[in-house]
């Protein structure tokens, strides 16, 4: 597919493959999100889900998707056996129709090809082809470099097949813009959203988050509970810098999506941490996200977190411990989480997100489900516990 023929602006309404990337483990959540927005799902990979739509559709996807990292719109695909073939075909694309004169663009890539030792070389060949083409057609040389705050072109090259995309997100969607104070071991915003969606919590019942750290889970829960689009927190996306971007209709879309959000929740969101510094950071981050009035913050040991009646979801993301001394201390903490679940959380669904399954065994309760997620390179589990009245203790089933 090439976007070249006819009116240059009509490429905005041309249908193509759209690939949404995400962290490993997240595709099932992302798939559900895509379907719920009315888009088809064409395929699902280890860290991406493919759909189809127009470049205009990517505006909605960038605003509404919670668990994806980047929205890639396919420009063209072809066979390339070496970097020269890559360059030649890249230079045949009518870049001057899409990239404004005097603009800035950057090239990113995911390359696994025998002729490429360093993906930066493939990026350079793509960049040269685009610059040479635009210079030849317009006499003006566009600027390029590593910044992703303007136009981003993404190359995916496997075996001999090249795909070239507009990365319509620019900066990844995990950068919502509210986490000014990240603290130690924060959870990525998109992963936190995936964890909440995996619990099934959509705003009904309470959402309790002891050990809240910088507040990511509580903030994402507030956004989900209100149905507030995470993209409304950002003012810059890659697609805004392409030729023919229609700013008035973008503003109309934002207004419409903003108006669809609720302004109240049915349940309570409570976020606590024993660290005063963490709670202060979480409050500031929640204020930046515009949801501070919806979250009740407290400084306390997790076991002292108030658990209102009515049930809901209680989610903890304890440290996993890297040093020996830490692990010994954490064993006792994980055991105490089990006691907390048993004694104070009846009627709730309990969740622990951890990268250390040996520690998780210390919880001592039967897990109902175990979902695998990757937090960066670390394989983690979201462990689900049903916390019945007088909760059952483990009977031969432990966290695996
Ligand atoms: C891995 S961090 C949580 C990160 C959080 N999900 C985020 O996105 O920022 C673990 C948090 O647990 C807190 N914590 C550790 N032990 C605790 C305890 N006994 N009671 C309350 N909070 C505790 C730490 O202060 C830290 O903020």
Coordinates of C-alpha atoms in Angstrom, one line a residue, residues 53-54 76 103 113 133 171 192 195 275 298 315 322 338 392:
X53 CA -8.5 2.3 10.1
X54 CA -7.7 5.7 8.6
X76 CA 4.0 1.1 2.9
X103 CA 9.7 20.6 9.7
X113 CA 18.1 -8.4 9.4
X133 CA 13.6 13.1 -1.6
X171 CA 6.3 10.2 22.5
X192 CA -1.0 0.1 35.7
X195 CA -3.5 -4.3 35.7
X275 CA 6.3 6.9 53.2
X298 CA -3.2 8.4 53.9
X315 CA -4.4 -4.0 44.8
X322 CA 16.9 -7.6 45.0
X338 CA -1.9 -12.5 53.5
X392 CA -10.1 -20.0 52.9

